[in-house]
mmCIF file of C-alpha atoms in Angstrom:
data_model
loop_
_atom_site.group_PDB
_atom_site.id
_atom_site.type_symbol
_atom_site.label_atom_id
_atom_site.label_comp_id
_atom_site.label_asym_id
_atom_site.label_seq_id
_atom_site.Cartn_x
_atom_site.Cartn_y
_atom_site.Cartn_z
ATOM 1 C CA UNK A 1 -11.424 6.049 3.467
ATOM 2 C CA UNK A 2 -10.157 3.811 0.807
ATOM 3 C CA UNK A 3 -10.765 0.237 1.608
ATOM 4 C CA UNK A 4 -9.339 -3.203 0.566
ATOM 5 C CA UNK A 5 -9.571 -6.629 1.188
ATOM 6 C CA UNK A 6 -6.923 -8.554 2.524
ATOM 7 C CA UNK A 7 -6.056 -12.569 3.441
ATOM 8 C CA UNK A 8 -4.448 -12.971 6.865
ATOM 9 C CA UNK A 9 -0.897 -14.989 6.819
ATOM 10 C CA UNK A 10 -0.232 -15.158 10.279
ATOM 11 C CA UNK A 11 -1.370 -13.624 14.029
ATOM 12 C CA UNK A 12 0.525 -13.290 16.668
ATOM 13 C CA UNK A 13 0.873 -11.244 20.025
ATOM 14 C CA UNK A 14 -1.681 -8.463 18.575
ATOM 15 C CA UNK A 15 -0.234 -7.934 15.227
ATOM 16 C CA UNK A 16 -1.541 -9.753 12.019
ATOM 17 C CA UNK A 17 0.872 -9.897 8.652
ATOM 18 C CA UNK A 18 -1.846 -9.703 6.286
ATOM 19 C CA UNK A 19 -1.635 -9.899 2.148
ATOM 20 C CA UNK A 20 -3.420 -7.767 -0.130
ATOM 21 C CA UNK A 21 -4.078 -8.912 -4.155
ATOM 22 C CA UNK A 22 -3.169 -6.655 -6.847
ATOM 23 C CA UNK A 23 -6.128 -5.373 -8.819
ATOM 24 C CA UNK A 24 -6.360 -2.954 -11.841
ATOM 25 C CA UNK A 25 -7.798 0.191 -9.831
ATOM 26 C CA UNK A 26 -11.206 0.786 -11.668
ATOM 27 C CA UNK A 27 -12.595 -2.413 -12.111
ATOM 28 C CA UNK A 28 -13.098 -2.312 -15.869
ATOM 29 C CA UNK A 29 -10.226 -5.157 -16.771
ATOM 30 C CA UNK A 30 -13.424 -7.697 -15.376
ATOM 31 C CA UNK A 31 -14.810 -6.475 -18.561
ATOM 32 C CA UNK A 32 -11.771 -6.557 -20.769
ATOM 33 C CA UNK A 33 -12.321 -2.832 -21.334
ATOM 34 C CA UNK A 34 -11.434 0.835 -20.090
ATOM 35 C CA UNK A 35 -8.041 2.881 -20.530
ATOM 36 C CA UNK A 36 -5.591 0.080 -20.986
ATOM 37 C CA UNK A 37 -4.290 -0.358 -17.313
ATOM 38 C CA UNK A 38 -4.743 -3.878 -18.174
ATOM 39 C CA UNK A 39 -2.589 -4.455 -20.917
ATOM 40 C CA UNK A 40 0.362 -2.732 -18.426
ATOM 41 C CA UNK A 41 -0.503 -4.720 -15.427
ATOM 42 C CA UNK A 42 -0.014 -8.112 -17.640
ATOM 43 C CA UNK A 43 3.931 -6.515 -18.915
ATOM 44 C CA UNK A 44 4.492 -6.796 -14.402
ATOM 45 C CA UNK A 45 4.645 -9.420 -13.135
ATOM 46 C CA UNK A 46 1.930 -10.008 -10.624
ATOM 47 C CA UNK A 47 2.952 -8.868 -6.966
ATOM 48 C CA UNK A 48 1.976 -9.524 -3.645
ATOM 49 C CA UNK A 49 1.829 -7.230 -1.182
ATOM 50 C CA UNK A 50 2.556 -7.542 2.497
ATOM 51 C CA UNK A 51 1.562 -5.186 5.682
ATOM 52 C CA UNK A 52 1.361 -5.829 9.365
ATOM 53 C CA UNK A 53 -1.644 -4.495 11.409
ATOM 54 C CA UNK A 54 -1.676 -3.944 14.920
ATOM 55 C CA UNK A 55 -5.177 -5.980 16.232
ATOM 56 C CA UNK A 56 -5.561 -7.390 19.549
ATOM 57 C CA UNK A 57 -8.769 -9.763 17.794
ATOM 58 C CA UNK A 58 -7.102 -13.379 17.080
ATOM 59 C CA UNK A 59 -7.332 -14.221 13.771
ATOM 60 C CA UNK A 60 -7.111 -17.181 11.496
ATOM 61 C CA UNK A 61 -4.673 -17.626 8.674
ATOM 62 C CA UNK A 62 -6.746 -17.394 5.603
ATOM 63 C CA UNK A 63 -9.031 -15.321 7.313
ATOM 64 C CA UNK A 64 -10.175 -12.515 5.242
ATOM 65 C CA UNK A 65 -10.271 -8.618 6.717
ATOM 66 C CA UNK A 66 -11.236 -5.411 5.193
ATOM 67 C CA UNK A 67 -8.315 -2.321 5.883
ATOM 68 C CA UNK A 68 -8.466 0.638 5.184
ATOM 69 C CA UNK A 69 -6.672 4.087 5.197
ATOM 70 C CA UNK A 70 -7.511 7.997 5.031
ATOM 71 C CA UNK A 71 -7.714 9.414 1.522
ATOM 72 C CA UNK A 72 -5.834 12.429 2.915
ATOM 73 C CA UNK A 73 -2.857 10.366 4.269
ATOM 74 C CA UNK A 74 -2.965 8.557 1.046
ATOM 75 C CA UNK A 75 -2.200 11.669 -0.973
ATOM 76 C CA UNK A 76 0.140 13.702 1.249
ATOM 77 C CA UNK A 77 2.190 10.406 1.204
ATOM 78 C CA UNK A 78 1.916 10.383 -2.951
ATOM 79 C CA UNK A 79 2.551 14.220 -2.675
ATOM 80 C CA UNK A 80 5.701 13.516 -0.826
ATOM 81 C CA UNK A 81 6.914 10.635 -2.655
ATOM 82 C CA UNK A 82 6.573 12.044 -6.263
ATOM 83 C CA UNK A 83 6.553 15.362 -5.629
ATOM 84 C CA UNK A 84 9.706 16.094 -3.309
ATOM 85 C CA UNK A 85 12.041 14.656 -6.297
ATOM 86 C CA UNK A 86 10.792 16.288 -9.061
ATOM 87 C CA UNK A 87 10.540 19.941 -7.136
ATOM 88 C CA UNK A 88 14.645 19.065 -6.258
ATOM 89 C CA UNK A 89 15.324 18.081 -9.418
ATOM 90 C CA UNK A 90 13.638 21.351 -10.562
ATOM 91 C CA UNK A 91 15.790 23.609 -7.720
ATOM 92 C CA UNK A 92 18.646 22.052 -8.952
ATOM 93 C CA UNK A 93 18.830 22.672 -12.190
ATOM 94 C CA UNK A 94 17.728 26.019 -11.804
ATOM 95 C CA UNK A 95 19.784 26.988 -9.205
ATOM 96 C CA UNK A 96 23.239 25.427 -11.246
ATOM 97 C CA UNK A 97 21.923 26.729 -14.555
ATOM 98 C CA UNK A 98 21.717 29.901 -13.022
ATOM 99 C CA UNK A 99 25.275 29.959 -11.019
ATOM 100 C CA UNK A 100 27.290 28.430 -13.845
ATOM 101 C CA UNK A 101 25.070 29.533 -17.041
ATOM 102 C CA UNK A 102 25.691 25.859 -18.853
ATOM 103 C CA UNK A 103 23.194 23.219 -19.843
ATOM 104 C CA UNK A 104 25.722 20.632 -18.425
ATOM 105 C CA UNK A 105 25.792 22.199 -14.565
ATOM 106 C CA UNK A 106 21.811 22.520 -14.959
ATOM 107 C CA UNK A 107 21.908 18.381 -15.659
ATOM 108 C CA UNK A 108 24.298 17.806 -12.177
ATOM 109 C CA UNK A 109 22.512 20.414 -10.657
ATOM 110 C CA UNK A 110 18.694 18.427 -11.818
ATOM 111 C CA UNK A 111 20.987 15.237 -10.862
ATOM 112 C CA UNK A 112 21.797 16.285 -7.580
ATOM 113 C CA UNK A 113 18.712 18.153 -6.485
ATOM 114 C CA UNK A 114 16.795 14.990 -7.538
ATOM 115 C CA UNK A 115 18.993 12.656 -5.441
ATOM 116 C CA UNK A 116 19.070 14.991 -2.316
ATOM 117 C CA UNK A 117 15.614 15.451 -2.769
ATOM 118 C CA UNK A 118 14.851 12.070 -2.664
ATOM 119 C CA UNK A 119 16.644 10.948 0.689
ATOM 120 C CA UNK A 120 14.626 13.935 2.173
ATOM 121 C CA UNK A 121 11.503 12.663 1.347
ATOM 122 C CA UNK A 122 13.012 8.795 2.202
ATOM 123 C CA UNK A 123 13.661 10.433 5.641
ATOM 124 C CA UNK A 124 10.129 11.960 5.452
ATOM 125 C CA UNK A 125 8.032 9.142 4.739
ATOM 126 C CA UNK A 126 9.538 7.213 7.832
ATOM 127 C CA UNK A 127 8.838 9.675 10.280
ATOM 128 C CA UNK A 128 5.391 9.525 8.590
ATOM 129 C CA UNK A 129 4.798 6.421 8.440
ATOM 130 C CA UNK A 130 5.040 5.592 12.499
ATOM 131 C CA UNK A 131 2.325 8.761 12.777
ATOM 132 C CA UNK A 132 -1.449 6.845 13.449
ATOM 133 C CA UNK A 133 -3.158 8.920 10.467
ATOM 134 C CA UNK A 134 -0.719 6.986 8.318
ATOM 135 C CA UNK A 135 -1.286 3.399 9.551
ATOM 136 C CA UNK A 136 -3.861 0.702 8.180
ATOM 137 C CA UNK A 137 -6.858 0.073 10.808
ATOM 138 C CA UNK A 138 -9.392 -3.258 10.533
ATOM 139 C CA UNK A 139 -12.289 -1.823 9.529
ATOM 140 C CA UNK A 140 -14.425 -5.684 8.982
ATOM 141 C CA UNK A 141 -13.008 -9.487 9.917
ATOM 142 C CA UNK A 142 -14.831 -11.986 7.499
ATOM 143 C CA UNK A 143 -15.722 -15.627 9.282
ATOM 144 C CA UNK A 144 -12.714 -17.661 9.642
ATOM 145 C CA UNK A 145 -12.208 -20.544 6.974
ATOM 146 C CA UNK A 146 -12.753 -23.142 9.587
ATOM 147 C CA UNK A 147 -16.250 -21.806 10.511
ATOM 148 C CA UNK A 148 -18.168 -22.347 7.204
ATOM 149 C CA UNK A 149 -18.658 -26.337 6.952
ATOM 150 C CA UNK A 150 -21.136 -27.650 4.252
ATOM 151 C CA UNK A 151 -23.081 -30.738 5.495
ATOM 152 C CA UNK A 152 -24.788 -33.194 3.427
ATOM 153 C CA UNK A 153 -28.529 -33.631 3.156
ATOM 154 C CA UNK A 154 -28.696 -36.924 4.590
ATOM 155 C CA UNK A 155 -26.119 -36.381 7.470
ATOM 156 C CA UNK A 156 -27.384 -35.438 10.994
ATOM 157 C CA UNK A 157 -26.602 -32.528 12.760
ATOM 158 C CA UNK A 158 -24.229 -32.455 15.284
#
């Protein structure tokens, strides 16, 4: 399961819009070190990203909540996302180079495949993505931000 923490926006009616902070994915840009996934990340500019989760809990905005998703799902979506093009683009050029015997019908043909390919796996990944396996679930709810209060030495309880 990979997990992430996430900062809930809003809650309403059983379905929370939460936001999720960017992070460098091994944790070595804390120590200003590792493959250089740092010095890319600072060339984007930082993103947020937005998902809806279906809980029936109430939550708090600013409430923080751990998600998570199946590894598998995970990668058969990355499969199907980078994959599907590339193996068009592949079919297509071969297939035109093959028909036509010219480096210029193997470029349309890597052109087309690619594109075709594409809206396939656009069509794909919807149909996907309303399957369970392929939704975020709640896995921990941190305290709300209203329910931590620091009190003074001197002050008596109430």
């Amino acid at each position: 399961m990979m997990k992430e923490w996430a900062t809930v926006v809003s809650w309403q009616q059983g379905v929370a819009l939460l936001r999720c902070e960017p992070k460098a994915g091994c944790g070595s840009c804390t120590a200003r070190s590792g493959c250089g996934a740092r010095a890319l990340n600072e060339l984007v500019p930082e993103t947020e990203h937005q998902l809806q989760v279906h809980i029936e809990q109430p939550l708090e905005p600013g409430q923080r909540v751990e998600v998570g998703i199946a590894e598998g799902s995970l990668l058969r979506s990355a499969m199907l996302v980078y994959l599907t093009p590339l193996l068009g683009m592949m079919l297509g050029g071969t297939l035109l180079q093959y028909c036509f015997g010219s480096d210029a019908s193997a470029a349309i043909g890597a052109v087309l495949g690619g594109g075709a390919a594409f809206m396939l796996a656009r069509r794909l990944a919807r149909r996907l993505g309303e399957q369970a396996d392929y939704q975020p679930v709640v896995l921990q709810i941190g305290l709300p931000p209203t329910a931590m209060r620091m009190q003074a030495e001197n002050s008596p309880l109430i």
